[in-house]
Phi, psi and omega in degrees: 000336182266000178065017173279123196287323185069196180263129182300129176091357179243118182269186186296318183298313181295317181298317180297318181297317180294317181292324176293325181287317186258344174094327180199168179293319180297316180296322178302313183285335175289330183244036186301330181295342181278352177291123190290324186272127178297318182296320180291321180296320179295321178296318180294320179295314182293331185256019185299312182299321180291324178295318180291322176296318180297320178298320181294321179295325184276341184285137175277124180271103181281354181255016181299134181291131179246134179240024183250134174291126182300331178297331180289346182266000178295142179293125181230166174292128180297163171277092188300317177301318180294322180292317177298319179296319179295314180297324179293317180296320182275358179060039172275079193293319181292317178296319179299316180298319180296318180293318181296326179288320183276325184223069181293159175298149182292146173280155176302136181296339181275123181271146179267146169287164180300146176289132180261128174268123184227172175288168187297320181292317179295325178300310181298319179299320181293313184287329177290337178271359181292153182278345184291146178295326178226144183268125177276134181230159172217145181234134177228139182279132173263113184275176182287343182258021182297147179227190177062231184301329186253021183298326183261010183264134175295153177308137182183218187224136170265119179254123180241135179232144179275131183255286179238192182299336187235002184231149172219154183237149180225150173215161183250129181250125178281170182285340184265113183301333182290339182265359180272139179302133182299326180297317180293315179300316180299319180293318180294324183272346186293116177294343179269000177257097189292137183224147175244152176202167168253115189064062182298332181294321177295321177296319180296320179297319181294314178294329179299332178294336178264011179080019181254128178261097184301129178231170176078019178288118181245358180194148180213114184293331177294314180291320179296317178298322178296317180295325178294317181219089186287349180264000176296135187289326178228155180236046181290153180297320180298315179296317182293320177298316179297316186288319188260336180238359181053040177230156179269156174211084184296148177293131178302150181288164174302141182299333179295341181267354185277115185265338183209170179296333178298329182283359178274357182305319179300329179292320177294319179296322181299314181292321178296323177300321178302313182296314183290319181293321182300320179300318180292316181292325179297319177296321179295317179296317180296324179293338180259012182057033180246007182297319181294319178300320180293309186288322189264342183240299188290317181291312177299333181292334183305309182292326178297312181294322179299319179294319179296317180295317181294324183289315180072186181225147183278150184230135176270092184291331178297320178298318180293326177295319178295318178298319181300320179295310183292322179290326177297318178298316181294323179296320178296318179298313181297319179300316178298316179296319181294319179294323179295315179296327183279349181080019179160165182283149174205162180285111184295341182259009180257111178302324182294313180293323178296319178299321178298320179293311186292314192257346177252304180292310185270351177057036175281152185289143174281118184263334183205145180241150172242182180297332184263359179138196181299139181282144174233033182287176187298322180297317179296315181297323179297321179289320180291335180298340177285345184250340184205145182287338183300312179301325180294315179294326180293323176299318178296319179298316181296317181298314182294318180297320179292320178299318181294311186287322186278327187238301189299315180275323190282318188300314180300329180289344183265001178295138178285122182298333182285327184249340184072016184236169180263126183241105176275170172246124176269118184271117184270347187234034189253340185240149182288339184266352181099354179291147173283148170238171185228141180210160175053058358266167176280106181263003174268359185241020177293126188301151179218347188281331182246160181297320179296317180296318181296333180297336177294324183297336181294342180283343180271117190229170174281130182265029180242150172299130182052044182256167180226153163266135182235131182237133173247121188237125175291134179272118173046048188297320184290324177291326177293321176294321177300317178299318181294309186286330180276331183069021181293124186296325181293315178296316180301313181297318182299315181288323179295330181270001178070031182274159173289110190295327181286320176293321179297315178297317179299321180295324178290315185289316184272351181068040182239154168298148183303325182294338183263359180291128181275156182305319181292330177289319177297318180297322178297318181286334174296317178296322179292314181304311182283329178297324179299321180298331184254015177065032182296136179275170177297326179294317178296319179293324179297321177292319182298318186264348184070035179241173181289161177301317182296321180291320178296318178296323178296322176300312182296317179298317180295322179301311183288337173293319182282323181248068187296324181291333176294315178301315180297319180297315181299317178296320180295321180298315181295317179296318180294321179295321178293325181285313186266340182088001181203164168236167180211160180277176179296335179263006173096011176287125183260145170235111179280142189230072176296342180300334183292341179259010181287142175288345181277118182298329179295317179292321178298319180295323174300315179299322179293320177295320179294323179297329179282314190276322188303315181295328183280308179295323179293321177295321177298321178294316178299319182299311183287331175296316178298318179297319180298316181298316183288321179294315179302315180296318182294320179299319181284323179296321181273004177055039175278152176279342180298142182218148173288136178238335181217150167231124179234079177061272182259010187232137172247134181244132183241155169249127188215145168295145183303324184294338182268000185305310181301316182293316181295314183299317180293317182296309183295316181297316181297316181290316182296319181286341180255013186290335181209135180274115177242169178282358174231155180288143169274135182238127179240129177262124179258130177227157180214153179182178182287340179211177187286344179271313187267072180253136179241149180303139176275126183299000000 
C-alpha cells in the first residue's frame, strides 16, 4: 500500500523469517552464503540495491531540517469564511454543506422589521419613496396549493421590494393582468424605474405570466457574480453573500409554509441582500475594468433574453409524428440486421453484451479498456467499422435512437399548454467564455451534421399566419476575429478580398492555385483553421482527419509558416496570461487562468489552450450579444411584428410576417455586420423559409 518495492520475488512471510534468522538486513547480506536456498540467494543478490533503497524509504528521518515555529502548529479555530470559499472553489459540495451547517456565515447585525403586505398603490408609493438609487425586488410564485397565510389567495406572485435598511414591502399580483393595479404595472414596466434582482430574467418570466413586461433592470447580482468569476459552478445569492460579504442569506421557505406575516422576514432579508451585494460586486467589477461590459452588455441583455424565452418558438408536431413512425421502422430494421450479424439476439443498449459480441463472438481487437472492461464508445466503434460492418450499423442505430428519444419524442411533450410553443431557457451565466447556452430543452444542440439530424430542424416553424423563419448567420466569425487580433497579413488580405478562407489556406499549404484545390484538401484545412483556435494538438488533428501523427504535425507546421503572425500572437497570448493571470476579449471580458501556474502539465496545457481560445470565442460571444440588444431595440422602435426567437452561437433566428421580410433582413444584416469594428469586414448571411431546415438566401 505504501508502494515501497522490496526485493522482487520475496513476500512478507519470507522476509520476516529471514530477518528473524539473521537479526537485520545488514547481517543478512554479510552472511548471505548461509541462506539455504540457491533461488532465494540469487533473488537477494539481484535485489540488494532495491532492498537498501526500500529500507531508506521506510525509515523515519528524525534529523530532517525544520523551519517552522512550533507555536504555529498549535491547533486553532479555522478561518471559516476562507474555508467555505476554498471548498466552494474546489466544488467540495458535501464538505461545504457540512461547514455551512456547523459554522454558517454570520447574519447581518442589523435586524429587519417585519415585511408588510400592502395593496399595489401603497406598494408603489413606498418603493418610490425609498432612498435607494435602485429598488431591489424579488418574485416568488404562489401556487394553487398554498396554505397558511396564502390559503385564501388565488395563484399568483408575491412581489417583495426593499425599502430602507430595515423595511421591506410586499404585494400580491394575480395571474390576470386586468386585475392588477395600473400603477403597479406601470412601475414594473417603466424603463426609467431602476430595479435590481438576483436572476432578474427568472423574475421577468414569472411576471410575464401575468402579462407584465418587466423593465428598468439595471442590475443583477447573479450576472455580476458571474462576470467577476465566470468559472464558479453556481451563482446562488447565499454563496455570493458568504464569499463577498461573509454574511449568510438563507433561501426563503416555500410560501405554502408561511403561516403569518412574521414568517415573511426571510423574504425581506433576501431582497436586502440583493441590494447590499450588488453594491459590493459593482465595486469589484469596476476594479477589474469590467463595469462597462456589465452595464452596457450583460444587463441590457437580460430583458432581451426574457422576451425571447417568453415568446418561445413554434413546433410542427405532425412532422415529428411522421418522423417517429419512419425512424421507428428503421430502428427495427437495424436491430434485425445487427442481431443477424451477431449470430443471435443481444441487448443493443448494453455495453457489456455488446463487448461480448464484438470481442468474443466476432473476435475483433480490443482497442481501449475502461474500469468495467473493453470500451465500446463511439471512437472505438468508428475504428472497428473499418474491419466489420456491425460497428458501422451500430453507430447508425445509436444516432437514430438518440434522435428519437432526445428530440422526436421529447420535444412535443415540452410544449407549453398555455402557448402551444416551446420555451427554452437561455443561460447567461453558464460558460467561462461568455457564450450563451440553452436548456430545458437545449435548442442550441439541434443536429445539423447528418441528413437524419437535419430533418429535426424541419419541425421548427414560423408560428404566424403567412409567416417565415429568418436566420442571420455570421460567416467564419472566430477566424475573422483571429485575423483582427493577430494582424496576420495573409489572413487580413483573404478576408478583405472576400475569399473562401479554407480554400485560400489550402492553396497556401499545398502550393496550388485556389481553383485546383480539391474538396478533401479544403476540408483538411478547415479542420486546421478551426483546430488552431482551440489549441488542437497534432494528435488531435490526426484523429480528426484520419491521417498519421507526422502528417498532422506537418500540416500544423506548414500553417504557421504561412501564417507567422498567428503563431506569434498565440505565443504572446500565453505569455501575457502567465504574466497577468488572465486574458480578455476586445470588450474587456476577463478569463482568469490559475491553471497556468499548476505543477501538473496536463492542467497547464488546458490553461494554455484556454488562453488562446477564450479571447476569440469570448469576443464572438460579446459581438452577437451586442447585436441582439441592438436588433431587439430596433424591432421595437420600428414597431415591427418580427421578433427574435433563438440564438445559436453565431446565428440569430427570427419569426416574421412574410411582408416584413425585406425590412427585417436589411435591419438585422446591417446591425449584425456593424456590431463591432474589426480590421476585416463582418459578413452576415440572411436566409428565410417556412422552417429552420428549408431556408433560402434572401436577395
